[in-house]
């Protein structure tokens, strides 16, 4: 089963854009956590957002 291709476009609605960023950030953090567990390595994930003060790290 294949996934549909995601079209990337600017999200004009501010709240929808923030929700999208939050979901993508959580997904990336989960993937990195799984990768570090499977491979037994340490990793660093840096996500920059001009709208937020401080972003959490794993």
N, CA, C and O atoms as a Tinker XYZ file with bonds, in Angstrom:
   232  protein
     1  N      0.844000   -1.168000    0.000000    73     2
     2  CA     0.000000    0.000000    0.000000    64     1     3
     3  C      0.898000    1.243000    0.000000    63     2     4     5
     4  O      1.785000    1.366000    0.844000    81     3
     5  N      0.675000    2.139000   -0.923000    73     3     6
     6  CA     1.498000    3.333000   -1.029000    64     5     7
     7  C      0.776000    4.532000   -0.447000    63     6     8     9
     8  O     -0.449000    4.559000   -0.330000    81     7
     9  N      1.570000    5.511000   -0.090000    73     7    10
    10  CA     1.004000    6.743000    0.443000    64     9    11
    11  C      0.833000    7.756000   -0.676000    63    10    12    13
    12  O      1.545000    7.732000   -1.679000    81    11
    13  N     -0.114000    8.631000   -0.479000    73    11    14
    14  CA    -0.352000    9.686000   -1.442000    64    13    15
    15  C      0.751000   10.738000   -1.342000    63    14    16    17
    16  O      1.239000   11.020000   -0.248000    81    15
    17  N      1.139000   11.309000   -2.453000    73    15    18
    18  CA     2.155000   12.341000   -2.451000    64    17    19
    19  C      1.595000   13.605000   -1.803000    63    18    20    21
    20  O      0.488000   14.042000   -2.119000    81    19
    21  N      2.365000   14.176000   -0.907000    73    19    22
    22  CA     1.936000   15.377000   -0.202000    64    21    23
    23  C      2.374000   16.591000   -1.006000    63    22    24    25
    24  O      3.550000   16.735000   -1.339000    81    23
    25  N      1.436000   17.448000   -1.310000    73    23    26
    26  CA     1.789000   18.681000   -2.008000    64    25    27
    27  C      2.119000   19.736000   -0.968000    63    26    28    29
    28  O      1.322000   20.010000   -0.071000    81    27
    29  N      3.290000   20.322000   -1.094000    73    27    30
    30  CA     3.718000   21.344000   -0.157000    64    29    31
    31  C      3.306000   22.709000   -0.674000    63    30    32    33
    32  O      3.612000   23.075000   -1.808000    81    31
    33  N      2.619000   23.447000    0.155000    73    31    34
    34  CA     2.175000   24.787000   -0.203000    64    33    35
    35  C      2.089000   25.614000    1.069000    63    34    36    37
    36  O      1.969000   25.071000    2.168000    81    35
    37  N      2.149000   26.916000    0.916000    73    35    38
    38  CA     2.041000   27.826000    2.048000    64    37    39
    39  C      0.640000   27.729000    2.636000    63    38    40    41
    40  O     -0.352000   27.794000    1.910000    81    39
    41  N      0.566000   27.572000    3.954000    73    39    42
    42  CA    -0.721000   27.517000    4.645000    64    41    43
    43  C     -1.033000   28.931000    5.121000    63    42    44    45
    44  O     -0.350000   29.463000    5.996000    81    43
    45  N     -2.050000   29.526000    4.549000    73    43    46
    46  CA    -2.341000   30.933000    4.844000    64    45    47
    47  C     -2.992000   31.134000    6.210000    63    46    48    49
    48  O     -2.836000   32.196000    6.813000    81    47
    49  N     -3.713000   30.137000    6.704000    73    47    50
    50  CA    -4.361000   30.238000    8.008000    64    49    51
    51  C     -3.315000   30.017000    9.105000    63    50    52    53
    52  O     -2.685000   28.961000    9.160000    81    51
    53  N     -3.133000   31.018000    9.980000    73    51    54
    54  CA    -2.094000   30.942000   11.005000    64    53    55
    55  C     -2.273000   29.761000   11.951000    63    54    56    57
    56  O     -1.311000   29.051000   12.245000    81    55
    57  N     -3.483000   29.548000   12.423000    73    55    58
    58  CA    -3.694000   28.458000   13.380000    64    57    59
    59  C     -3.481000   27.099000   12.720000    63    58    60    61
    60  O     -2.930000   26.192000   13.344000    81    59
    61  N     -3.907000   26.947000   11.480000    73    59    62
    62  CA    -3.694000   25.685000   10.761000    64    61    63
    63  C     -2.207000   25.453000   10.517000    63    62    64    65
    64  O     -1.741000   24.315000   10.578000    81    63
    65  N     -1.460000   26.518000   10.243000    73    63    66
    66  CA    -0.016000   26.403000   10.020000    64    65    67
    67  C      0.688000   25.965000   11.303000    63    66    68    69
    68  O      1.594000   25.133000   11.260000    81    67
    69  N      0.275000   26.519000   12.438000    73    67    70
    70  CA     0.888000   26.139000   13.714000    64    69    71
    71  C      0.575000   24.692000   14.076000    63    70    72    73
    72  O      1.435000   23.975000   14.587000    81    71
    73  N     -0.651000   24.268000   13.811000    73    71    74
    74  CA    -1.037000   22.879000   14.081000    64    73    75
    75  C     -0.224000   21.933000   13.204000    63    74    76    77
    76  O      0.230000   20.888000   13.668000    81    75
    77  N     -0.043000   22.297000   11.945000    73    75    78
    78  CA     0.734000   21.470000   11.022000    64    77    79
    79  C      2.184000   21.345000   11.491000    63    78    80    81
    80  O      2.760000   20.258000   11.455000    81    79
    81  N      2.771000   22.461000   11.929000    73    79    82
    82  CA     4.141000   22.435000   12.435000    64    81    83
    83  C      4.240000   21.544000   13.663000    63    82    84    85
    84  O      5.188000   20.771000   13.795000    81    83
    85  N      3.272000   21.648000   14.556000    73    83    86
    86  CA     3.294000   20.843000   15.776000    64    85    87
    87  C      3.226000   19.355000   15.453000    63    86    88    89
    88  O      3.961000   18.557000   16.035000    81    87
    89  N      2.339000   18.975000   14.521000    73    87    90
    90  CA     2.207000   17.570000   14.141000    64    89    91
    91  C      3.478000   17.053000   13.481000    63    90    92    93
    92  O      3.930000   15.948000   13.780000    81    91
    93  N      4.051000   17.844000   12.590000    73    91    94
    94  CA     5.281000   17.413000   11.910000    64    93    95
    95  C      6.432000   17.296000   12.887000    63    94    96    97
    96  O      7.238000   16.370000   12.804000    81    95
    97  N      6.509000   18.254000   13.829000    73    95    98
    98  CA     7.579000   18.233000   14.822000    64    97    99
    99  C      7.461000   16.985000   15.693000    63    98   100   101
   100  O      8.463000   16.316000   15.949000    81    99
   101  N      6.254000   16.664000   16.150000    73    99   102
   102  CA     6.064000   15.470000   16.974000    64   101   103
   103  C      6.401000   14.201000   16.195000    63   102   104   105
   104  O      6.979000   13.266000   16.750000    81   103
   105  N      6.044000   14.166000   14.917000    73   103   106
   106  CA     6.368000   13.015000   14.082000    64   105   107
   107  C      7.868000   12.837000   13.911000    63   106   108   109
   108  O      8.378000   11.719000   13.979000    81   107
   109  N      8.577000   13.946000   13.689000    73   107   110
   110  CA    10.034000   13.882000   13.549000    64   109   111
   111  C     10.697000   13.436000   14.846000    63   110   112   113
   112  O     11.643000   12.648000   14.832000    81   111
   113  N     10.196000   13.945000   15.965000    73   111   114
   114  CA    10.770000   13.568000   17.251000    64   113   115
   115  C     10.549000   12.084000   17.532000    63   114   116   117
   116  O     11.429000   11.420000   18.080000    81   115
   117  N      9.391000   11.563000   17.167000    73   115   118
   118  CA     9.108000   10.138000   17.362000    64   117   119
   119  C     10.024000    9.285000   16.494000    63   118   120   121
   120  O     10.570000    8.283000   16.957000    81   119
   121  N     10.195000    9.687000   15.222000    73   119   122
   122  CA    11.077000    8.939000   14.320000    64   121   123
   123  C     12.509000    8.937000   14.838000    63   122   124   125
   124  O     13.186000    7.909000   14.786000    81   123
   125  N     12.980000   10.086000   15.339000    73   123   126
   126  CA    14.339000   10.156000   15.838000    64   125   127
   127  C     14.491000    9.303000   17.095000    63   126   128   129
   128  O     15.520000    8.652000   17.282000    81   127
   129  N     13.491000    9.302000   17.942000    73   127   130
   130  CA    13.536000    8.477000   19.145000    64   129   131
   131  C     13.616000    6.999000   18.784000    63   130   132   133
   132  O     14.385000    6.251000   19.388000    81   131
   133  N     12.826000    6.577000   17.801000    73   131   134
   134  CA    12.857000    5.186000   17.351000    64   133   135
   135  C     14.211000    4.834000   16.753000    63   134   136   137
   136  O     14.738000    3.749000   16.999000    81   135
   137  N     14.772000    5.739000   15.973000    73   135   138
   138  CA    16.069000    5.498000   15.343000    64   137   139
   139  C     17.175000    5.363000   16.380000    63   138   140   141
   140  O     18.025000    4.479000   16.270000    81   139
   141  N     17.170000    6.232000   17.385000    73   139   142
   142  CA    18.207000    6.154000   18.414000    64   141   143
   143  C     18.073000    4.874000   19.233000    63   142   144   145
   144  O     19.076000    4.306000   19.664000    81   143
   145  N     16.847000    4.421000   19.448000    73   143   146
   146  CA    16.631000    3.180000   20.192000    64   145   147
   147  C     17.081000    1.973000   19.380000    63   146   148   149
   148  O     17.763000    1.090000   19.901000    81   147
   149  N     16.701000    1.931000   18.107000    73   147   150
   150  CA    17.057000    0.793000   17.259000    64   149   151
   151  C     18.556000    0.680000   17.037000    63   150   152   153
   152  O     19.111000   -0.418000   17.080000    81   151
   153  N     19.213000    1.807000   16.799000    73   151   154
   154  CA    20.635000    1.785000   16.451000    64   153   155
   155  C     21.549000    1.947000   17.661000    63   154   156   157
   156  O     22.755000    1.725000   17.558000    81   155
   157  N     20.991000    2.328000   18.796000    73   155   158
   158  CA    21.814000    2.511000   19.982000    64   157   159
   159  C     22.767000    3.681000   19.847000    63   158   160   161
   160  O     23.910000    3.611000   20.299000    81   159
   161  N     22.308000    4.754000   19.229000    73   159   162
   162  CA    23.152000    5.923000   19.010000    64   161   163
   163  C     22.548000    7.138000   19.694000    63   162   164   165
   164  O     21.402000    7.117000   20.144000    81   163
   165  N     23.344000    8.197000   19.761000    73   163   166
   166  CA    22.841000    9.479000   20.232000    64   165   167
   167  C     22.624000   10.355000   19.012000    63   166   168   169
   168  O     23.391000   10.288000   18.052000    81   167
   169  N     21.595000   11.166000   19.043000    73   167   170
   170  CA    21.290000   12.026000   17.901000    64   169   171
   171  C     20.788000   13.373000   18.399000    63   170   172   173
   172  O     20.365000   13.522000   19.545000    81   171
   173  N     20.849000   14.332000   17.514000    73   171   174
   174  CA    20.397000   15.679000   17.834000    64   173   175
   175  C     19.420000   16.125000   16.754000    63   174   176   177
   176  O     19.678000   15.943000   15.564000    81   175
   177  N     18.320000   16.699000   17.159000    73   175   178
   178  CA    17.314000   17.203000   16.231000    64   177   179
   179  C     17.112000   18.679000   16.529000    63   178   180   181
   180  O     16.711000   19.045000   17.634000    81   179
   181  N     17.387000   19.521000   15.551000    73   179   182
   182  CA    17.211000   20.962000   15.709000    64   181   183
   183  C     16.103000   21.404000   14.778000    63   182   184   185
   184  O     16.172000   21.202000   13.566000    81   183
   185  N     15.085000   22.007000   15.354000    73   183   186
   186  CA    13.963000   22.528000   14.576000    64   185   187
   187  C     13.848000   24.005000   14.889000    63   186   188   189
   188  O     13.678000   24.394000   16.045000    81   187
   189  N     13.940000   24.817000   13.867000    73   187   190
   190  CA    13.870000   26.258000   14.049000    64   189   191
   191  C     12.518000   26.776000   13.595000    63   190   192   193
   192  O     12.047000   26.457000   12.504000    81   191
   193  N     11.908000   27.574000   14.441000    73   191   194
   194  CA    10.651000   28.227000   14.098000    64   193   195
   195  C     10.744000   29.674000   14.556000    63   194   196   197
   196  O     11.015000   29.934000   15.729000    81   195
   197  N     10.526000   30.605000   13.663000    73   195   198
   198  CA    10.623000   32.016000   14.026000    64   197   199
   199  C      9.450000   32.464000   14.887000    63   198   200   201
   200  O      9.497000   33.544000   15.475000    81   199
   201  N      8.404000   31.655000   14.972000    73   199   202
   202  CA     7.221000   32.029000   15.744000    64   201   203
   203  C      7.303000   31.625000   17.207000    63   202   204   205
   204  O      6.591000   32.191000   18.037000    81   203
   205  N      8.142000   30.672000   17.542000    73   203   206
   206  CA     8.189000   30.160000   18.906000    64   205   207
   207  C      9.501000   30.533000   19.574000    63   206   208   209
   208  O     10.523000   30.710000   18.911000    81   207
   209  N      9.459000   30.650000   20.898000    73   207   210
   210  CA    10.644000   31.033000   21.645000    64   209   211
   211  C     11.651000   29.889000   21.718000    63   210   212   213
   212  O     12.745000   29.974000   21.160000    81   211
   213  N     11.272000   28.834000   22.403000    73   211   214
   214  CA    12.184000   27.711000   22.617000    64   213   215
   215  C     11.476000   26.430000   22.210000    63   214   216   217
   216  O     10.317000   26.206000   22.562000    81   215
   217  N     12.181000   25.599000   21.469000    73   215   218
   218  CA    11.634000   24.305000   21.078000    64   217   219
   219  C     12.293000   23.222000   21.919000    63   218   220   221
   220  O     13.469000   23.326000   22.267000    81   219
   221  N     11.543000   22.203000   22.239000    73   219   222
   222  CA    12.063000   21.135000   23.078000    64   221   223
   223  C     13.052000   20.274000   22.301000    63   222   224   225
   224  O     13.030000   20.232000   21.071000    81   223
   225  N     13.909000   19.598000   23.036000    73   223   226
   226  CA    14.886000   18.717000   22.398000    64   225   227
   227  C     14.711000   17.304000   22.923000    63   226   228   229
   228  O     14.088000   17.079000   23.960000    81   227
   229  N     15.274000   16.360000   22.187000    73   227   230
   230  CA    15.200000   14.952000   22.585000    64   229   231
   231  C     16.579000   14.496000   22.983000    63   230   232
   232  O     16.763000   13.338000   23.358000    81   231
